[in-house]
XYZ file of C-alpha atoms in Angstrom:
501
model
C 86.507 -16.141 304.528
C 86.030 -12.864 302.612
C 82.353 -12.448 301.827
C 83.146 -10.972 298.373
C 85.202 -14.016 297.303
C 83.741 -16.755 295.138
C 83.878 -19.058 298.161
C 81.868 -16.581 300.217
C 79.268 -16.099 297.448
C 78.831 -19.842 296.946
C 78.609 -20.451 300.709
C 75.731 -17.949 300.974
C 73.915 -18.688 297.746
C 74.803 -22.232 296.511
C 71.319 -23.620 297.236
C 69.635 -20.811 295.287
C 72.255 -20.888 292.496
C 72.198 -24.664 291.993
C 68.904 -26.061 293.341
C 68.115 -29.725 292.715
C 65.462 -28.832 290.175
C 68.093 -27.161 287.954
C 69.536 -30.629 287.312
C 66.377 -32.743 287.734
C 66.202 -33.753 284.063
C 69.704 -35.266 284.252
C 68.780 -37.981 286.747
C 66.088 -40.600 287.265
C 64.161 -41.361 290.437
C 65.448 -44.917 290.546
C 68.975 -46.282 290.897
C 71.791 -45.848 293.373
C 72.101 -42.634 295.349
C 74.259 -40.047 293.633
C 76.368 -37.154 294.917
C 74.031 -34.146 295.351
C 74.121 -32.138 292.101
C 74.572 -28.881 294.021
C 77.865 -30.187 295.424
C 79.027 -31.412 291.994
C 78.148 -28.048 290.456
C 80.133 -26.135 293.120
C 83.134 -28.439 292.621
C 82.916 -28.007 288.839
C 82.866 -24.212 289.166
C 85.786 -24.131 291.613
C 87.682 -26.597 289.427
C 87.447 -24.191 286.493
C 88.363 -21.048 288.440
C 91.407 -22.767 289.966
C 92.476 -24.701 286.840
C 92.356 -28.192 288.398
C 92.180 -31.606 286.788
C 89.299 -33.891 287.840
C 91.474 -35.776 290.338
C 92.919 -32.553 291.769
C 89.397 -31.134 292.126
C 88.039 -34.056 294.176
C 91.201 -33.976 296.326
C 90.640 -30.293 297.090
C 87.053 -30.957 297.965
C 88.241 -33.557 300.486
C 91.096 -31.538 302.020
C 90.548 -27.833 301.354
C 88.202 -26.242 303.892
C 87.344 -23.455 301.456
C 85.715 -25.929 299.059
C 83.617 -27.474 301.858
C 82.673 -23.990 302.986
C 81.635 -23.035 299.410
C 79.381 -26.126 299.189
C 77.097 -24.799 301.892
C 79.410 -25.119 304.896
C 79.870 -28.873 304.949
C 81.703 -30.499 307.851
C 85.364 -31.065 307.162
C 84.920 -34.836 307.434
C 82.080 -34.824 304.834
C 82.881 -37.745 302.505
C 84.400 -37.068 299.134
C 83.691 -38.809 295.818
C 85.598 -40.277 292.882
C 86.672 -38.054 289.964
C 84.507 -39.974 287.495
C 81.450 -38.199 289.036
C 82.674 -35.029 287.353
C 83.182 -36.898 284.060
C 79.652 -38.266 284.324
C 78.127 -34.855 285.095
C 79.791 -33.239 282.068
C 78.551 -36.076 279.865
C 74.992 -35.710 281.223
C 75.053 -31.974 280.623
C 76.414 -32.421 277.095
C 73.599 -34.828 276.233
C 70.886 -32.558 277.678
C 68.767 -29.897 276.090
C 70.478 -27.207 278.228
C 74.214 -28.009 278.272
C 75.176 -24.446 279.345
C 72.710 -24.191 282.231
C 75.396 -23.338 284.834
C 76.493 -20.323 282.767
C 72.875 -19.413 282.010
C 72.122 -19.403 285.754
C 74.936 -16.944 286.482
C 73.676 -14.655 283.712
C 70.103 -14.932 285.023
C 71.260 -13.847 288.476
C 73.282 -10.961 287.047
C 70.289 -9.713 285.045
C 67.927 -10.041 288.041
C 70.368 -7.982 290.115
C 70.358 -5.243 287.450
C 73.976 -5.788 286.454
C 73.455 -6.371 282.729
C 72.646 -3.445 280.489
C 72.416 -2.992 276.724
C 76.082 -2.476 275.899
C 78.345 -5.286 274.686
C 82.023 -5.675 273.928
C 83.155 -8.576 271.718
C 86.479 -10.371 271.494
C 88.045 -13.796 270.961
C 91.063 -15.633 272.303
C 93.019 -18.736 271.166
C 92.328 -22.025 272.958
C 95.246 -24.375 272.324
C 94.115 -27.916 271.502
C 94.586 -30.817 273.926
C 96.378 -32.999 271.355
C 99.631 -32.897 269.437
C 99.577 -31.455 265.921
C 100.520 -34.252 263.485
C 102.844 -34.097 260.483
C 101.671 -35.528 257.170
C 103.146 -39.006 257.624
C 101.662 -39.455 261.082
C 98.367 -37.949 259.962
C 97.860 -40.298 257.002
C 98.975 -43.394 258.864
C 96.796 -42.529 261.853
C 93.760 -42.060 259.614
C 94.325 -45.486 258.073
C 94.636 -47.027 261.549
C 91.408 -45.313 262.580
C 89.558 -46.745 259.595
C 90.810 -50.273 260.184
C 89.838 -50.031 263.827
C 86.154 -49.202 263.274
C 85.239 -51.711 260.526
C 83.935 -55.203 261.299
C 86.186 -58.253 261.052
C 85.031 -59.270 257.559
C 85.534 -55.827 256.013
C 88.822 -55.385 257.866
C 90.176 -58.583 256.273
C 89.128 -57.304 252.841
C 90.751 -53.929 253.434
C 93.981 -55.417 254.732
C 94.198 -57.488 251.601
C 94.590 -54.262 249.609
C 97.460 -52.884 251.711
C 100.823 -52.906 249.974
C 103.157 -51.642 252.724
C 104.736 -54.016 255.206
C 102.834 -52.433 258.076
C 100.006 -53.887 260.145
C 98.842 -50.391 261.125
C 98.247 -51.407 264.727
C 100.924 -49.488 266.621
C 100.846 -45.670 267.040
C 103.625 -43.335 265.983
C 105.657 -42.697 262.871
C 106.826 -45.628 260.756
C 110.504 -46.534 260.552
C 112.296 -44.604 257.828
C 115.573 -42.804 257.160
C 114.009 -39.347 257.371
C 117.330 -37.747 256.487
C 117.143 -39.397 253.040
C 114.790 -37.392 250.754
C 114.237 -40.395 248.447
C 113.278 -42.585 251.411
C 110.849 -39.962 252.710
C 109.217 -39.574 249.302
C 108.879 -43.350 248.947
C 107.227 -43.599 252.384
C 104.749 -40.793 251.674
C 103.852 -42.298 248.292
C 103.365 -45.758 249.787
C 101.157 -44.467 252.598
C 99.047 -42.458 250.191
C 98.582 -45.453 247.880
C 97.486 -47.644 250.791
C 94.959 -44.996 251.810
C 93.625 -44.665 248.288
C 93.367 -48.454 247.958
C 91.179 -48.595 251.055
C 88.948 -45.807 249.767
C 88.598 -47.656 246.448
C 87.224 -50.720 248.302
C 84.661 -48.602 250.152
C 83.523 -46.556 247.168
C 79.832 -47.018 246.440
C 79.133 -49.065 249.582
C 76.563 -48.212 252.205
C 78.517 -47.570 255.397
C 77.428 -46.921 258.966
C 78.153 -43.472 260.385
C 81.357 -44.443 262.180
C 82.966 -46.119 259.163
C 81.796 -43.318 256.881
C 83.370 -40.693 259.146
C 86.660 -42.610 259.332
C 86.761 -43.019 255.535
C 86.010 -39.343 255.036
C 88.897 -38.513 257.356
C 91.270 -40.696 255.300
C 90.183 -38.961 252.130
C 90.573 -35.512 253.737
C 94.101 -35.975 255.034
C 95.350 -37.456 251.779
C 93.715 -34.730 249.684
C 94.829 -31.777 251.821
C 98.535 -32.587 252.128
C 99.523 -34.474 248.980
C 99.965 -33.605 245.324
C 100.681 -35.927 242.395
C 103.787 -34.887 240.425
C 104.150 -35.311 236.671
C 105.924 -38.636 237.293
C 102.844 -39.941 239.087
C 104.485 -39.997 242.544
C 102.455 -38.606 245.452
C 104.457 -36.033 247.411
C 103.828 -33.644 250.299
C 102.289 -30.468 248.892
C 104.301 -27.241 249.133
C 101.341 -25.408 250.610
C 99.027 -25.464 253.585
C 95.385 -26.304 252.868
C 92.891 -23.658 253.860
C 90.926 -25.908 256.230
C 93.680 -28.379 257.081
C 92.889 -31.158 259.575
C 95.825 -31.118 262.010
C 95.092 -34.239 264.080
C 93.111 -37.447 263.693
C 92.619 -37.504 267.473
C 90.756 -34.153 267.311
C 89.710 -33.675 263.670
C 87.855 -30.426 264.409
C 90.953 -28.533 265.598
C 92.570 -26.166 263.077
C 95.568 -23.950 262.486
C 94.620 -20.422 263.506
C 96.092 -16.897 263.599
C 95.232 -14.297 266.199
C 97.514 -11.909 264.271
C 99.545 -12.267 261.099
C 102.639 -13.085 263.155
C 101.011 -15.154 265.899
C 99.751 -18.615 265.041
C 98.249 -21.365 267.185
C 96.593 -24.779 266.827
C 93.164 -25.517 268.229
C 90.043 -23.414 268.695
C 88.877 -19.852 269.302
C 86.880 -18.927 272.370
C 84.468 -16.038 271.691
C 82.748 -13.936 274.307
C 80.625 -10.841 274.828
C 80.694 -8.848 278.031
C 78.750 -6.010 279.627
C 81.472 -3.331 279.941
C 79.847 -1.671 282.933
C 79.586 -4.668 285.228
C 82.144 -6.850 283.360
C 79.721 -9.770 283.390
C 80.167 -12.215 280.505
C 76.867 -12.381 278.616
C 77.594 -14.986 275.937
C 80.267 -17.469 274.874
C 80.964 -19.916 272.102
C 83.900 -21.754 270.573
C 84.818 -22.278 266.918
C 87.643 -23.787 264.926
C 90.895 -21.872 265.110
C 90.673 -20.744 261.494
C 87.234 -19.136 261.792
C 86.643 -15.398 261.553
C 85.626 -13.437 264.649
C 82.644 -11.786 262.924
C 81.141 -15.163 261.930
C 79.614 -15.739 265.372
C 79.057 -12.108 266.415
C 75.294 -12.198 265.946
C 75.000 -15.273 268.158
C 76.900 -13.429 270.889
C 74.624 -10.384 270.459
C 71.303 -12.273 270.356
C 70.066 -10.597 273.538
C 70.535 -7.023 272.205
C 69.573 -7.407 268.536
C 67.279 -5.899 267.464
C 67.429 -2.978 269.874
C 64.399 -0.793 269.164
C 62.067 -2.272 271.805
C 64.264 -1.867 274.912
C 66.339 1.265 274.253
C 69.404 1.685 272.163
C 72.102 -0.951 272.466
C 75.803 -0.424 271.812
C 78.356 -2.862 270.468
C 82.156 -2.518 270.557
C 84.817 -4.610 268.929
C 88.202 -4.386 267.247
C 88.807 -4.464 263.479
C 88.278 -8.260 263.392
C 84.537 -7.500 263.745
C 84.512 -4.613 261.281
C 83.121 -6.767 258.479
C 80.564 -5.199 256.175
C 77.677 -7.530 256.960
C 77.924 -6.976 260.737
C 78.379 -3.232 260.292
C 75.221 -3.135 258.194
C 73.307 -5.267 260.743
C 74.122 -2.818 263.547
C 73.519 0.299 261.473
C 70.165 -1.021 260.219
C 68.885 -1.880 263.726
C 69.768 1.431 265.355
C 72.612 0.052 267.480
C 75.433 2.371 268.483
C 78.218 1.037 266.280
C 81.506 0.831 268.168
C 83.181 -1.583 265.795
C 86.564 -0.526 264.466
C 87.042 -0.800 260.674
C 90.366 -1.797 259.143
C 91.850 0.932 256.922
C 92.288 0.038 253.252
C 95.606 -1.538 252.377
C 98.298 0.295 250.363
C 99.219 -2.394 247.868
C 102.838 -1.952 246.751
C 102.863 1.460 248.431
C 100.241 2.869 246.042
C 97.338 5.096 246.958
C 94.911 3.280 249.261
C 91.236 3.043 248.420
C 90.248 5.813 250.818
C 92.167 8.326 248.727
C 89.398 7.990 246.127
C 86.106 9.794 246.472
C 83.395 7.137 246.089
C 79.921 8.509 245.410
C 77.571 5.534 245.623
C 74.490 7.646 244.837
C 75.987 9.059 241.632
C 77.792 5.716 241.049
C 81.109 7.441 240.341
C 84.636 7.273 241.704
C 87.011 10.270 241.584
C 90.714 9.583 241.777
C 93.299 11.811 243.545
C 94.088 13.497 240.220
C 90.455 14.432 239.703
C 89.554 11.908 236.992
C 86.053 10.486 237.268
C 85.131 6.891 236.411
C 81.683 5.319 236.512
C 80.843 2.298 238.655
C 79.795 -0.750 236.625
C 77.610 -3.299 238.385
C 78.830 -6.871 238.749
C 75.905 -9.296 239.174
C 76.428 -12.477 241.166
C 80.059 -11.638 241.833
C 82.125 -11.195 244.995
C 82.030 -7.425 244.496
C 79.010 -5.240 243.775
C 80.727 -3.115 241.174
C 83.997 -1.892 239.693
C 85.340 1.455 238.509
C 88.091 1.350 235.827
C 90.286 4.333 235.002
C 91.916 2.615 232.056
C 94.014 4.719 229.707
C 93.496 7.893 231.780
C 96.293 6.562 233.985
C 98.781 6.535 231.086
C 99.067 10.341 231.052
C 98.312 10.949 234.745
C 101.153 12.709 236.695
C 100.234 10.682 239.780
C 100.226 7.294 238.050
C 103.460 6.087 239.640
C 101.938 6.638 243.084
C 98.698 4.956 242.117
C 99.219 1.833 240.008
C 101.709 -0.269 238.094
C 99.040 -2.079 236.042
C 99.271 -1.575 232.270
C 95.495 -1.326 232.066
C 95.309 1.405 234.729
C 93.872 1.544 238.260
C 90.648 -0.203 239.144
C 88.552 0.299 242.262
C 86.279 -2.503 243.457
C 83.065 -1.634 245.245
C 81.909 -4.083 247.921
C 78.334 -5.028 248.719
C 78.684 -3.177 252.074
C 80.822 -0.299 250.798
C 78.516 2.378 252.236
C 78.801 0.889 255.743
C 82.556 0.460 255.552
C 83.026 4.104 254.445
C 80.694 5.262 257.201
C 82.597 3.208 259.746
C 85.954 4.680 258.783
C 84.499 8.186 258.946
C 82.895 7.484 262.298
C 86.105 6.278 263.970
C 87.894 9.503 262.980
C 85.552 11.416 265.352
C 87.418 12.268 268.627
C 84.262 11.608 270.681
C 83.808 8.135 269.114
C 87.505 7.378 269.617
C 87.448 8.380 273.304
C 84.375 6.226 273.935
C 85.985 3.279 272.128
C 89.275 3.585 274.020
C 87.483 3.748 277.371
C 85.204 0.776 276.689
C 86.725 -1.893 274.464
C 89.859 -2.675 276.571
C 87.621 -4.008 279.368
C 87.148 -7.244 277.432
C 90.931 -7.717 277.404
C 90.966 -7.735 281.190
C 88.141 -10.242 281.214
C 90.057 -12.513 278.840
C 92.974 -12.225 281.261
C 90.702 -13.548 284.035
C 89.631 -16.472 281.827
C 93.112 -17.368 280.670
C 95.104 -16.924 283.871
C 95.399 -20.701 284.340
C 97.231 -22.421 281.519
C 95.623 -25.812 282.259
C 91.958 -25.418 281.564
C 92.377 -21.781 280.601
C 94.562 -21.128 277.616
C 94.871 -24.840 276.832
C 91.694 -26.837 276.305
C 91.120 -29.795 278.644
C 88.912 -31.702 276.218
C 88.679 -32.618 272.569
C 86.071 -31.676 269.961
C 84.371 -28.323 269.337
C 81.172 -29.140 271.245
C 83.084 -30.185 274.404
C 85.508 -27.257 274.124
C 82.572 -24.821 273.831
C 80.868 -26.373 276.890
C 84.063 -26.204 278.911
C 84.653 -22.579 277.907
C 81.056 -21.802 278.970
C 81.669 -23.378 282.358
C 84.851 -21.359 282.789
C 82.879 -18.212 281.943
C 80.306 -19.217 284.590
C 83.043 -19.528 287.221
C 84.493 -16.093 286.307
C 81.000 -14.590 286.407
C 80.431 -16.005 289.902
C 83.715 -14.523 291.062
C 82.602 -11.148 289.652
C 79.171 -11.447 291.283
C 80.946 -11.944 294.599
C 83.016 -8.782 294.096
C 79.864 -6.816 293.239
C 78.188 -7.920 296.458
C 75.412 -9.975 294.876
C 72.994 -11.554 297.319
C 69.568 -13.143 297.423
C 67.008 -11.025 299.317
C 63.312 -11.485 299.948
C 62.657 -9.183 297.020
C 65.056 -11.031 294.690
C 68.661 -10.762 293.670
C 70.481 -7.524 294.474
C 74.001 -6.171 294.120
C 75.796 -3.659 296.273
C 76.775 -1.599 293.207
C 73.243 -1.135 291.824
């Protein structure tokens, strides 16, 4: 067995990586004897690196010598265990105060071995949800079924008395309808919506327990997001997609997402930060698929922000992270800013914003034709200020290339305009560009390591944002352990060391 493989690393170090005290708070001193937590932790890690289901993982532990070797060199006839042990361990970890302790342990070892510096590269990747995306009819009907299922018998009888459709809402799936007939489809959608609204009317103003309240809120959400009332009073499917559309009642936290304008997905986003020198993952999290990458950047960078006390840090990321607030945060804390900034758009082919000379100190904007307009402050607005060229555009020889507005060109000034301008100027520097091109792509390779297995890699194995985040963290821990093996990490009398340091 190659000593640099994950199996070799675990064989040598599993007792130091996953000692009993690491999991002591998850178990009590009384009760039936459980599978040693070190063995369960090793199986969970190998399960994630190999993309196995729970049943496949316990089968491999029983019949694959590498898995027994990784668990401290167990005899081949060492007894196995049932797959529910893995389910139980995940549940215990999720309920604990340290749900990501396996990942945290790998990071602790990497830091002790001197493998984690002060540079970070950020990126995200789609995690496809573990459920089917529902259409409007299935979504509304499923939400009604969910509400009827969680109420007590007395309230259920009252609610059912308000239902008008000939449907007991017990079976799953789409209701019977001639879906090729537009009138029949409209009648079905209207009837479903009216049943949903009738149930909500019964519950309005009542004190509900958390389960019923959540189910009622889901009914209201799916009806409100997908349906519009026409002038004739009929409820029809809206000709739009709601910004934060719930896509499944089975996993209400999953969302439509876009990695690029042309590439959509349904589910979540996995976010990570890596050390580009050792390629150790230093932080992970998961968010809904429609969230922005920069929203969680500070959480991923918590160990290097601020940077003054331990030497300068450096952060790299693509244009998805080049938001004004994050740029300002890095600039103001002395961090080397390796975030790419999106160039201004050329709306209708007109001059982009960077063709204008913006002087924030003098509070003026000079257009390509040399006309100067003052910046007027906007208090409490989305933008910090605006410069209006007005009637000067009417006689300007460059007007056709600049604007088609009758009132002339306007330039909006953002709250972080200074940092955005500085970022665009910075990335034009050949030295900055060479450093960026040599560093940022390393996170793409790491994402490739994480996503190489479709089951449990690209596609989530669990439902709900908290569980998806925990599973992504465990996957990152497994990939970190594989990397620690390649780097020759070992426990010595003096502590953790690595062959590369």
